[in-house]
Coordinates of C-alpha atoms in Angstrom, one line a residue:
X117 CA 0.0 0.0 0.0
X118 CA 1.0 3.6 -0.3
X119 CA 0.7 6.4 2.2
X120 CA -0.8 9.8 1.6
X121 CA 1.2 12.8 0.7
X122 CA -0.1 14.4 3.8
X123 CA 1.2 11.6 6.0
X124 CA 4.5 11.4 4.1
X125 CA 5.1 15.2 4.7
X126 CA 4.2 14.7 8.4
X127 CA 6.7 11.8 8.8
X128 CA 9.5 13.6 7.0
X129 CA 9.4 16.4 9.5
X130 CA 9.3 14.0 12.4
X131 CA 12.2 11.9 11.1
X132 CA 14.4 14.9 11.1
X133 CA 13.9 15.2 14.9
X134 CA 13.9 11.5 15.8
X135 CA 16.7 10.7 18.3
X136 CA 17.4 7.4 16.6
X137 CA 18.0 8.8 13.1
X138 CA 21.1 7.3 11.5
X139 CA 24.5 8.8 12.2
X140 CA 27.8 8.6 10.4
X141 CA 31.3 9.8 11.2
X142 CA 30.1 13.4 10.8
X143 CA 27.0 13.1 13.0
X144 CA 23.3 12.7 12.3
X145 CA 22.5 11.9 8.7
X146 CA 20.2 14.3 6.8
X147 CA 16.9 12.6 6.4
X148 CA 15.2 15.3 4.4
X149 CA 15.3 13.2 1.2
X150 CA 14.1 10.0 2.8
X151 CA 11.3 8.4 0.7
X152 CA 8.7 5.9 1.8
X153 CA 9.2 2.7 -0.3
X154 CA 6.6 0.5 1.5
X155 CA 3.8 0.8 4.0
X156 CA 2.4 -2.5 5.3
X157 CA -0.6 -2.7 7.6
X158 CA -0.2 -4.9 10.6
X159 CA -3.6 -4.6 12.3
X160 CA -6.9 -2.8 12.5
X161 CA -9.1 -3.1 15.5
X162 CA -11.8 -1.5 17.6
X163 CA -10.8 0.3 20.8
X164 CA -14.3 -0.1 22.4
X165 CA -15.6 -3.1 24.1
X166 CA -19.3 -2.7 23.2
X167 CA -20.7 -2.2 19.7
X168 CA -21.8 1.4 19.2
X169 CA -19.8 2.7 22.2
X170 CA -17.7 4.8 19.8
X171 CA -17.3 8.3 18.6
X172 CA -19.8 10.9 19.9
X173 CA -23.0 11.0 17.7
X174 CA -22.1 7.9 15.7
X175 CA -22.4 4.1 15.9
X176 CA -18.8 3.7 14.7
X177 CA -16.4 2.6 17.4
X178 CA -13.0 4.3 17.8
X179 CA -10.4 2.4 15.9
X180 CA -6.6 2.1 15.8
X181 CA -4.6 0.9 12.8
X182 CA -1.0 -0.2 13.1
X183 CA 1.3 -0.2 10.2
X184 CA 5.0 -0.3 9.5
X185 CA 6.4 2.2 7.0
X186 CA 9.8 1.6 5.4
X187 CA 11.8 4.7 4.2
X188 CA 14.7 4.7 1.8
X189 CA 17.6 7.0 2.5
X190 CA 20.7 7.5 0.3
X191 CA 21.6 6.1 -3.0
X192 CA 23.2 3.0 -4.5
X193 CA 25.6 1.2 -2.1
X194 CA 24.9 3.8 0.6
X195 CA 21.1 3.2 0.7
X196 CA 19.6 2.6 4.1
X197 CA 16.1 1.4 5.0
X198 CA 14.4 3.0 8.1
X199 CA 11.7 1.2 10.0
X200 CA 8.9 3.4 11.2
X201 CA 6.1 1.7 13.2
X202 CA 3.0 3.9 13.4
X203 CA -0.5 3.8 14.9
X204 CA -3.4 5.8 13.4
X205 CA -6.1 6.4 16.0
X206 CA -9.5 7.9 15.3
X207 CA -9.7 9.2 18.8
X208 CA -6.9 11.1 20.5
X209 CA -5.0 9.2 23.2
X210 CA -4.1 11.9 25.7
X211 CA -1.6 9.7 27.5
X212 CA 0.4 9.4 24.2
X213 CA 0.6 13.1 23.6
X214 CA 4.4 13.2 24.0
X215 CA 4.6 10.7 21.2
X216 CA 2.1 12.4 18.9
X217 CA 3.5 12.9 15.4
X218 CA 0.6 14.8 14.1
X219 CA -2.9 14.6 12.6
X220 CA -4.0 13.5 9.1
X221 CA -7.2 12.7 7.2
X222 CA -7.2 9.1 6.1
X223 CA -9.4 7.9 3.2
X224 CA -10.7 5.0 5.2
X225 CA -10.5 6.0 8.8
X226 CA -11.2 9.6 8.5
X227 CA -9.5 12.2 10.8
X228 CA -6.7 10.4 12.6
X229 CA -4.0 11.1 15.3
X230 CA -0.7 9.6 14.3
X231 CA 1.6 8.2 17.0
X232 CA 5.0 6.5 17.2
X233 CA 4.1 2.8 17.3
X234 CA 6.8 1.9 19.7
X235 CA 5.2 4.1 22.4
X236 CA 1.6 2.9 21.7
X237 CA 0.6 0.0 24.0
X238 CA -1.8 -1.3 21.3
X239 CA 1.0 -1.7 18.8
X240 CA 3.5 -3.3 21.2
X241 CA 0.9 -5.6 22.7
X242 CA -0.1 -6.7 19.2
X243 CA 3.5 -7.6 18.3
X244 CA 3.9 -9.6 21.5
X245 CA 0.6 -11.4 21.0
X246 CA 1.6 -12.3 17.4
X247 CA 4.9 -13.7 18.5
X248 CA 3.2 -15.7 21.3
X249 CA 0.8 -17.2 18.8
X250 CA 3.5 -17.7 16.2
X251 CA 3.0 -18.2 12.4
X252 CA 2.0 -15.9 9.6
X253 CA -0.2 -12.9 10.1
X254 CA -3.0 -13.7 7.7
X255 CA -5.8 -11.4 6.7
X256 CA -8.6 -11.4 9.3
X257 CA -6.5 -13.0 12.0
X258 CA -6.3 -10.0 14.2
X259 CA -9.3 -7.8 13.6
X260 CA -10.7 -8.0 10.2
X261 CA -9.1 -8.2 6.7
X262 CA -5.8 -6.4 6.1
X263 CA -4.3 -6.4 2.6
X264 CA -1.0 -8.1 1.7
X265 CA -0.4 -10.4 4.6
X266 CA 3.2 -9.1 4.7
X267 CA 4.3 -10.2 8.2
X268 CA 5.2 -13.5 9.9
X269 CA 5.8 -13.9 13.6
X270 CA 8.6 -16.4 14.0
X271 CA 9.5 -18.5 17.1
X272 CA 12.5 -20.6 17.7
X273 CA 10.7 -23.9 17.0
X274 CA 9.7 -22.7 13.5
X275 CA 11.5 -24.9 11.0
X276 CA 12.3 -21.9 8.8
X277 CA 13.3 -19.7 11.7
X278 CA 16.9 -19.4 10.4
X279 CA 16.4 -19.7 6.7
X280 CA 18.5 -17.4 4.6
X281 CA 15.5 -16.3 2.5
X282 CA 12.3 -17.6 4.0
X283 CA 9.4 -17.8 1.5
X284 CA 6.1 -16.3 2.2
X285 CA 3.4 -18.8 3.3
X286 CA 1.3 -19.8 0.3
X287 CA -1.7 -17.9 1.6
X288 CA 0.3 -14.8 1.7
X289 CA 2.1 -14.8 -1.7
X290 CA 1.5 -11.6 -3.7
X291 CA -1.6 -11.8 -5.7
X292 CA -3.1 -14.8 -3.8
X293 CA -5.2 -15.2 -0.7
X294 CA -7.9 -13.0 0.7
X295 CA -6.9 -9.4 0.9
X296 CA -3.6 -9.8 -1.0
X297 CA -2.3 -6.8 -2.9
X298 CA -2.5 -6.7 -6.7
X299 CA 0.1 -5.0 -8.9
X300 CA -2.3 -2.0 -9.2
X301 CA -2.4 -1.7 -5.5
X302 CA 1.4 -1.8 -5.2
X303 CA 1.6 1.0 -7.8
X304 CA -1.2 3.0 -6.1
X305 CA -0.7 6.8 -6.3
X306 CA 0.9 8.2 -3.2
X307 CA -1.9 10.7 -2.8
X308 CA -4.1 8.2 -1.1
X309 CA -3.8 5.0 0.9
X310 CA -5.3 1.7 -0.2
X311 CA -8.7 1.3 1.5
X312 CA -8.8 -1.2 4.3
X313 CA -12.2 -2.9 5.0
X314 CA -13.7 -2.0 8.4
X315 CA -13.1 -4.6 11.1
X316 CA -16.0 -6.5 12.7
X317 CA -17.5 -5.0 15.9
X318 CA -15.7 -6.0 19.1
X319 CA -13.1 -8.1 17.3
X320 CA -11.4 -11.0 19.2
X321 CA -7.8 -10.5 20.0
X322 CA -5.1 -12.9 18.8
X323 CA -3.5 -15.4 21.2
X324 CA -4.8 -17.3 24.1
X325 CA -6.8 -14.5 25.7
X326 CA -10.5 -14.0 25.3
X327 CA -11.9 -10.4 25.0
X328 CA -13.0 -10.5 28.6
X329 CA -9.5 -11.6 29.8
X330 CA -7.7 -8.9 27.9
X331 CA -10.2 -6.2 29.0
X332 CA -9.4 -6.8 32.6
X333 CA -5.7 -7.5 32.1
X334 CA -3.3 -5.0 33.7
X335 CA -1.2 -3.4 31.0
X336 CA 1.8 -1.0 31.3
X337 CA 4.3 0.1 28.7
X338 CA 7.7 1.3 29.7
X339 CA 9.9 3.0 27.1
X340 CA 13.6 2.4 27.2
X341 CA 15.7 5.5 26.4
X342 CA 19.3 6.1 25.4
X343 CA 19.3 4.3 22.0
X344 CA 20.8 5.6 18.8
X345 CA 19.9 2.9 16.3
X346 CA 16.9 1.1 17.8
X347 CA 13.9 1.7 20.0
X348 CA 12.6 -0.5 22.8
X349 CA 9.6 -0.8 25.0
X350 CA 8.9 -3.1 28.0
X351 CA 5.4 -4.6 28.2
X352 CA 4.2 -5.3 31.7
X353 CA 1.1 -7.5 31.9
X354 CA -0.5 -8.7 35.1
X355 CA 0.3 -12.4 35.8
X356 CA 2.9 -12.7 33.0
X357 CA 6.6 -12.1 32.9
X358 CA 7.5 -8.8 31.3
X359 CA 8.8 -8.8 27.8
X360 CA 10.9 -6.3 25.8
X361 CA 10.1 -5.4 22.2
X362 CA 13.0 -4.0 20.2
X363 CA 12.4 -2.3 16.9
X364 CA 15.4 -2.1 14.6
X365 CA 15.1 1.4 13.1
X366 CA 17.7 0.7 10.4
X367 CA 17.0 -2.6 8.6
X368 CA 19.0 -4.5 5.9
X369 CA 17.4 -7.0 3.6
X370 CA 17.8 -10.5 4.8
X371 CA 18.7 -12.0 8.2
X372 CA 19.6 -9.6 11.0
X373 CA 22.5 -10.8 13.2
X374 CA 21.0 -8.7 16.0
X375 CA 18.1 -11.2 15.9
X376 CA 19.6 -14.4 14.7
X377 CA 22.7 -14.5 17.0
X378 CA 20.8 -14.1 20.3
X379 CA 18.0 -16.4 19.0
X380 CA 20.5 -19.1 18.1
X381 CA 22.1 -18.9 21.5
X382 CA 18.7 -18.9 23.2
X383 CA 17.7 -21.9 21.1
X384 CA 20.7 -23.9 22.3
X385 CA 19.9 -23.1 25.9
X386 CA 22.8 -20.7 26.5
X387 CA 22.6 -19.0 29.8
X388 CA 24.4 -15.9 28.6
X389 CA 21.4 -14.3 26.9
X390 CA 17.8 -13.6 28.0
X391 CA 15.3 -16.0 26.5
X392 CA 14.3 -15.0 23.0
X393 CA 10.6 -15.5 22.4
X394 CA 10.6 -14.7 18.7
X395 CA 10.6 -11.9 16.2
X396 CA 8.5 -10.2 13.5
X397 CA 9.7 -10.4 10.0
X398 CA 8.2 -8.6 7.0
X399 CA 7.9 -9.0 3.3
X400 CA 7.3 -5.9 1.3
X401 CA 7.6 -4.7 -2.3
X402 CA 10.5 -2.2 -2.3
X403 CA 9.7 0.4 -4.9
X404 CA 13.4 1.5 -5.0
X405 CA 14.7 -2.0 -5.6
X406 CA 11.7 -3.0 -7.7
X407 CA 11.5 -6.3 -6.0
X408 CA 10.1 -8.0 -2.9
X409 CA 12.3 -7.5 0.1
X410 CA 12.5 -9.6 3.3
X411 CA 13.7 -8.2 6.7
X412 CA 13.7 -9.0 10.4
X413 CA 12.2 -5.9 12.0
X414 CA 11.3 -6.5 15.6
X415 CA 12.7 -8.8 18.3
X416 CA 10.8 -9.9 21.4
X417 CA 12.6 -11.3 24.4
X418 CA 12.2 -11.8 28.2
X419 CA 12.9 -8.7 30.2
X420 CA 15.2 -9.1 33.2
X421 CA 13.2 -7.5 36.0
X422 CA 15.4 -5.6 38.5
X423 CA 18.5 -5.9 36.4
X424 CA 21.4 -3.4 36.6
X425 CA 23.7 -2.8 33.7
X426 CA 27.5 -3.2 34.3
X427 CA 28.2 0.3 33.0
X428 CA 26.2 1.9 35.8
X429 CA 27.9 -0.3 38.4
X430 CA 31.4 0.4 36.9
X431 CA 30.8 4.1 36.9
X432 CA 29.7 4.1 40.5
X433 CA 32.8 2.1 41.5
X434 CA 35.1 4.4 39.5
X435 CA 33.6 7.4 41.3
X436 CA 34.4 5.7 44.6
X437 CA 38.0 4.9 43.7
X438 CA 39.4 8.2 45.0
X439 CA 40.0 8.5 48.8
X440 CA 36.9 9.8 50.6
X441 CA 34.7 9.3 47.5
X442 CA 33.3 5.8 48.3
X443 CA 31.2 4.2 51.0
X444 CA 32.5 2.2 53.9
X445 CA 31.1 -0.9 52.2
X446 CA 33.9 -0.7 49.6
X447 CA 36.7 -0.7 52.1
X448 CA 37.1 -4.5 51.9
X449 CA 38.3 -4.3 48.3
X450 CA 41.9 -3.5 47.4
X451 CA 42.5 0.2 47.8
X452 CA 41.9 2.0 44.5
X453 CA 39.7 -0.7 43.0
X454 CA 36.4 0.8 44.0
X455 CA 34.7 -2.5 44.7
X456 CA 34.4 -3.8 41.1
X457 CA 37.2 -6.3 40.5
X458 CA 35.2 -9.4 41.3
X459 CA 32.3 -8.2 39.1
X460 CA 34.9 -7.6 36.3
X461 CA 36.3 -11.0 36.7
X462 CA 32.8 -12.5 36.5
X463 CA 32.1 -10.4 33.3
X464 CA 35.2 -11.8 31.7
X465 CA 34.1 -15.3 32.4
X466 CA 30.6 -14.6 31.0
X467 CA 32.1 -13.2 27.8
X468 CA 34.3 -16.3 27.5
X469 CA 31.3 -18.5 27.8
X470 CA 29.5 -16.4 25.2
X471 CA 32.4 -16.8 22.8
X472 CA 32.5 -20.5 23.4
X473 CA 28.8 -20.8 22.7
X474 CA 29.1 -18.7 19.6
X475 CA 32.0 -20.8 18.3
X476 CA 30.0 -24.0 18.9
X477 CA 26.9 -22.6 17.1
X478 CA 28.6 -20.8 14.2
X479 CA 32.0 -22.3 14.0
X480 CA 35.5 -20.9 14.4
X481 CA 38.5 -20.7 12.1
X482 CA 42.0 -19.2 12.1
X483 CA 43.3 -16.2 10.0
X484 CA 44.3 -17.2 6.5
X485 CA 47.2 -15.2 5.2
X486 CA 44.7 -13.2 3.0
X487 CA 42.5 -12.4 5.9
X488 CA 45.4 -11.3 8.0
X489 CA 46.7 -9.0 5.3
X490 CA 43.2 -7.5 5.0
X491 CA 43.1 -6.9 8.8
X492 CA 46.6 -5.3 8.8
X493 CA 45.6 -3.1 5.9
X494 CA 42.6 -1.9 7.8
X495 CA 44.6 -1.1 10.9
X496 CA 47.2 0.8 8.8
X497 CA 44.4 2.8 7.1
X498 CA 43.0 3.7 10.5
X499 CA 46.3 5.2 11.7
X500 CA 46.7 7.3 8.6
X501 CA 43.0 8.4 8.8
X502 CA 43.4 9.5 12.5
X503 CA 46.7 11.3 11.9
X504 CA 45.1 13.3 9.1
X505 CA 42.0 14.3 11.2
X506 CA 43.7 15.0 14.6
X507 CA 47.1 16.2 13.4
X508 CA 48.1 18.4 16.3
X509 CA 47.1 16.2 19.2
X510 CA 48.5 13.0 17.6
X511 CA 51.7 14.6 16.3
X512 CA 53.7 13.6 19.5
X513 CA 52.6 10.0 18.9
X514 CA 53.3 9.9 15.2
X515 CA 56.6 8.2 15.6
X516 CA 55.4 5.5 18.0
X517 CA 52.4 5.0 15.7
X518 CA 54.7 4.4 12.8
X519 CA 56.6 1.9 14.9
X520 CA 53.3 0.2 15.7
X521 CA 52.5 -0.1 12.0
X522 CA 55.9 -1.8 11.4
X523 CA 55.2 -4.3 14.2
X524 CA 51.8 -5.2 12.6
X525 CA 53.7 -6.9 9.8
X526 CA 55.0 -9.5 12.4
X527 CA 51.5 -10.5 13.6
X528 CA 50.6 -14.1 13.7
X529 CA 47.2 -15.5 12.8
X530 CA 44.5 -15.6 15.5
X531 CA 41.1 -17.2 16.0
X532 CA 38.2 -15.8 14.0
X533 CA 34.6 -16.4 15.0
X534 CA 31.2 -14.8 15.4
X535 CA 31.4 -12.2 18.2
X536 CA 29.0 -9.8 19.9
X537 CA 30.1 -6.7 17.9
X538 CA 30.3 -3.3 19.6
X539 CA 30.4 -4.9 23.1
X540 CA 30.6 -2.5 26.0
X541 CA 29.6 -2.7 29.7
X542 CA 26.1 -1.4 28.9
X543 CA 25.4 -4.7 27.1
X544 CA 25.9 -6.8 30.3
X545 CA 23.1 -7.0 32.8
X546 CA 23.3 -8.2 36.4
X547 CA 20.1 -9.8 37.6
X548 CA 20.5 -11.5 41.0
X549 CA 23.2 -14.2 40.6
X550 CA 22.8 -14.2 36.8
X551 CA 24.6 -12.0 34.2
X552 CA 23.3 -11.7 30.7
X553 CA 24.6 -10.3 27.4
X554 CA 22.2 -8.2 25.3
X555 CA 22.3 -5.7 22.4
X556 CA 24.0 -7.9 19.8
X557 CA 25.2 -5.8 16.8
X558 CA 23.4 -5.9 13.5
X559 CA 26.8 -5.2 11.8
X560 CA 28.7 -8.2 13.2
X561 CA 27.8 -10.6 10.4
X562 CA 31.1 -12.3 9.8
X563 CA 33.9 -13.9 11.8
X564 CA 36.0 -11.5 13.8
X565 CA 38.7 -11.6 16.5
X566 CA 37.4 -12.3 20.1
X567 CA 39.7 -9.4 21.0
X568 CA 37.2 -7.0 19.4
X569 CA 34.7 -7.7 22.2
X570 CA 37.4 -7.7 24.9
X571 CA 38.7 -4.3 23.7
X572 CA 35.2 -2.9 23.8
X573 CA 34.9 -3.8 27.5
X574 CA 38.4 -2.6 28.3
X575 CA 37.7 0.8 26.8
X576 CA 34.3 0.9 28.6
X577 CA 36.1 0.5 31.9
X578 CA 38.7 3.2 31.1
X579 CA 35.9 5.5 30.0
X580 CA 34.2 5.1 33.3
X581 CA 37.4 5.9 35.0
X582 CA 38.1 8.9 32.8
X583 CA 34.6 10.3 33.4
X584 CA 34.9 9.8 37.1
X585 CA 38.2 11.6 37.2
X586 CA 36.9 14.6 35.1
X587 CA 33.9 14.9 37.5
X588 CA 36.1 14.7 40.6
X589 CA 38.5 17.4 39.4
X590 CA 35.8 19.7 38.3
X591 CA 36.7 19.5 34.7
X592 CA 33.1 19.0 33.5
X593 CA 32.3 22.6 34.0
X594 CA 33.3 25.7 32.0
X595 CA 34.6 25.8 28.4
X596 CA 37.1 23.4 26.8
X597 CA 40.6 24.8 26.7
X598 CA 43.3 24.2 24.0
X599 CA 44.2 20.8 25.4
X600 CA 40.6 19.6 25.2
X601 CA 40.4 20.8 21.6
X602 CA 43.4 18.8 20.6
X603 CA 45.8 21.8 20.4
X604 CA 48.5 20.1 22.4
X605 CA 52.2 19.5 21.9
X606 CA 54.5 16.8 23.2
X607 CA 55.1 18.4 26.5
X608 CA 51.4 18.9 27.2
X609 CA 50.6 15.3 26.2
X610 CA 53.3 14.0 28.5
X611 CA 51.9 16.0 31.4
X612 CA 48.4 14.9 30.7
X613 CA 49.4 11.2 30.6
X614 CA 51.4 11.6 33.9
X615 CA 48.4 13.2 35.6
X616 CA 46.1 10.4 34.4
X617 CA 48.6 7.7 35.4
X618 CA 48.9 9.1 38.9
X619 CA 45.1 9.3 39.5
X620 CA 43.2 6.8 41.7
X621 CA 40.8 6.3 38.9
X622 CA 43.5 5.1 36.6
X623 CA 44.6 2.6 39.3
X624 CA 41.0 1.4 39.5
X625 CA 40.8 1.1 35.7
X626 CA 44.1 -1.0 35.5
X627 CA 43.0 -3.3 38.3
X628 CA 39.5 -3.8 36.8
X629 CA 40.9 -4.4 33.3
X630 CA 43.3 -7.0 34.7
X631 CA 40.5 -8.7 36.5
X632 CA 38.3 -8.9 33.5
X633 CA 41.0 -10.4 31.3
X634 CA 41.9 -12.8 34.1
X635 CA 38.3 -14.0 34.4
X636 CA 38.1 -14.5 30.6
X637 CA 41.4 -16.4 30.3
X638 CA 40.5 -18.6 33.3
X639 CA 37.2 -19.6 31.8
X640 CA 38.7 -20.1 28.3
X641 CA 41.6 -22.2 29.6
X642 CA 42.1 -25.3 27.5
X643 CA 41.1 -23.6 24.2
X644 CA 43.4 -24.9 21.5
X645 CA 43.0 -22.1 19.1
X646 CA 45.1 -18.9 19.6
X647 CA 42.7 -16.4 21.3
X648 CA 45.0 -13.3 21.1
X649 CA 43.4 -11.7 24.2
X650 CA 46.2 -12.3 26.7
X651 CA 47.5 -9.0 28.3
X652 CA 50.1 -7.5 25.9
X653 CA 49.3 -9.9 23.1
X654 CA 50.0 -8.2 19.7
X655 CA 46.5 -8.9 18.4
X656 CA 44.9 -7.4 21.4
X657 CA 47.2 -4.4 21.2
X658 CA 46.4 -3.9 17.5
X659 CA 42.7 -3.9 18.1
X660 CA 43.1 -1.6 21.1
X661 CA 45.2 1.0 19.2
X662 CA 42.6 0.9 16.4
X663 CA 39.8 1.5 18.8
X664 CA 41.6 4.3 20.6
X665 CA 42.3 6.1 17.4
X666 CA 38.6 6.0 16.5
X667 CA 37.7 7.4 20.0
X668 CA 40.2 10.2 19.6
X669 CA 38.6 11.4 16.4
X670 CA 35.1 10.9 17.7
X671 CA 35.8 12.8 21.0
X672 CA 37.4 15.7 19.2
X673 CA 34.4 16.0 16.9
X674 CA 31.6 15.5 19.3
X675 CA 32.8 15.8 23.0
X676 CA 36.1 17.7 22.9
X677 CA 36.4 17.8 26.7
X678 CA 36.5 14.1 26.7
X679 CA 39.3 13.9 24.2
X680 CA 41.9 13.4 27.0
X681 CA 40.4 10.1 28.0
X682 CA 41.4 8.1 24.9
X683 CA 44.4 10.4 24.1
X684 CA 46.0 9.7 27.5
X685 CA 45.3 6.0 27.2
X686 CA 46.9 5.9 23.7
X687 CA 50.0 7.7 25.0
X688 CA 50.4 5.4 28.0
X689 CA 50.0 2.4 25.7
X690 CA 52.4 3.5 23.0
X691 CA 55.2 5.2 25.1
X692 CA 55.0 4.3 28.8
X693 CA 58.8 4.6 29.2
X694 CA 59.1 8.1 27.8
X695 CA 56.3 9.4 30.0
X696 CA 58.0 8.1 33.1
X697 CA 61.0 10.2 32.3
X698 CA 59.2 13.5 31.7
X699 CA 58.8 15.8 34.7
X700 CA 55.3 17.2 35.3
X701 CA 55.8 20.9 35.8
X702 CA 52.2 21.8 35.8
X703 CA 51.7 21.1 39.5
X704 CA 48.3 19.7 40.4
X705 CA 47.3 19.2 36.8
X706 CA 44.1 17.4 37.6
X707 CA 42.5 20.5 38.9
X708 CA 43.3 22.2 35.6
X709 CA 42.1 19.4 33.4
X710 CA 40.2 20.5 30.3
X711 CA 36.9 21.8 30.8
X712 CA 33.5 21.2 29.1
X713 CA 31.4 18.2 30.0
X714 CA 31.6 15.0 28.1
X715 CA 28.1 15.9 27.0
X716 CA 26.5 12.7 28.3
X717 CA 22.9 12.7 27.0
X718 CA 20.1 11.0 28.8
X719 CA 20.9 7.6 27.4
X720 CA 24.6 7.8 27.9
X721 CA 24.2 8.9 31.5
X722 CA 22.5 5.6 32.2
X723 CA 24.5 3.5 29.8
X724 CA 28.0 3.3 28.4
X725 CA 28.5 6.4 26.1
X726 CA 30.5 4.3 23.7
X727 CA 29.6 3.5 20.1
X728 CA 26.8 1.0 20.8
X729 CA 24.5 3.4 22.6
X730 CA 21.7 0.9 22.9
X731 CA 19.4 0.6 25.9
X732 CA 21.2 -0.5 29.0
X733 CA 18.5 -2.9 30.3
X734 CA 17.4 -4.5 27.1
X735 CA 16.8 -8.2 27.2

């Protein structure tokens, strides 16, 4: 089906303000030219329990229509597809006003209020009920005929759950089945939507519930903030465990590793991920590609009630690392560790178990000479890229970076396997005695080094320490000075590194990182393949330098006051001996540390402000 010009214009303005809109190295991507390529209806139902108890002066009940619009952004190889779930309500929902996109006149429903579907309990509940029931979403199954039958709710016991290109059920194939779209409908003019027949009065809901049971059922929707690429909501229902519904805002055709990887682990009974209940996948005719497209759009999993993310715990511990900053409960830990070393050791063990489960499920191999050359070429390219973009701040490290490049040529092959991708502390949840891993990356589709995940965690720990140090020294107020803006020379960089190395937060970071790697290696003991994650291992060092260079560029562009966190870490990693010989003539440099805040937004304040950025309690 097509959407009206009025709705398209409304959505274009809203997309430009959406917090989850795509980003690249330069910041948020311009979505002004995004075009709708598909609009697939998911459900249409009455909102009233009794026939006729509808809009004032009519016998027509208030209705809500749920649909998923897919937008195309960019061109050729840079094309992205954006997933936009919507609800159109014929009656305003005052409790959803913060999520109101606007008002339109629909050809079938009349005057409607348009809402972000992720925030609408009717949309989220429908997705959950579809997954709980399983199977294709056929016309009439929810609340009367809907055209196209473009969605399938998949569970782990579905024989085609992990098929590379699952076929539509026969009853849903284009041009067949009740309510299926014809070619004329697919080519409908964008000035009006395809009419949808009105649903029967008081329609039954899908799933095990009767209308009476769902009418009395307690329902509460909790939105999860802090995401950059996805949107999530937790559905709380009386008498049932809560579930979390995660909408992938950017979707690629085919299987989504952010769905299939945790689903595969859950299917084999792995204890490192929350139980995956299923997902919603869609088939739509893409008017840009001129072909039918398949994508996995929404993931439904168990929500870990009362869970705490490891980033929050680590940041609390880092803040307590300095004398007089912590509580008496932390005095039993080694001074300077802030009470987190055992948790870090446990995290390392959990990640090792995750890697073992992933290797058993997807296989593992060792670098071929060609793969190793490609990896080295990528690392070399990163060094040149960073030196060109942060020339002043990285100038004192140019020589050791060249030495690092030369050492890369001596690297030995390491293990390659499926990994989490973009792992940081916000992706680990503590729930009682259990620790779970969430937020698997949609980009981690091929085998990678286990060190990629470990480096993400190590940098997350150091970032917590750096933020705590900047807070303690008052460096998060005022304007960024020259050092924060990257206008530093060799002497200033040496002084910065010495201040950081002498801080209690750095001691906490070092002890915590050592504990995490120790926990990982202890759990992974006996593995025959070369892991490349031992402290000081050349592969771990190569990945770490690569990540630090990315952080330096990112901080300078987006959070200049936070530049000193990765810059000092890079200096200490590349030239520890030179820094030890350089006197610090700045006095108590910590009190003069560079100034503006690290600009932690609402999501980053409650989760690791690293690259992943997803919700810290997703599960």
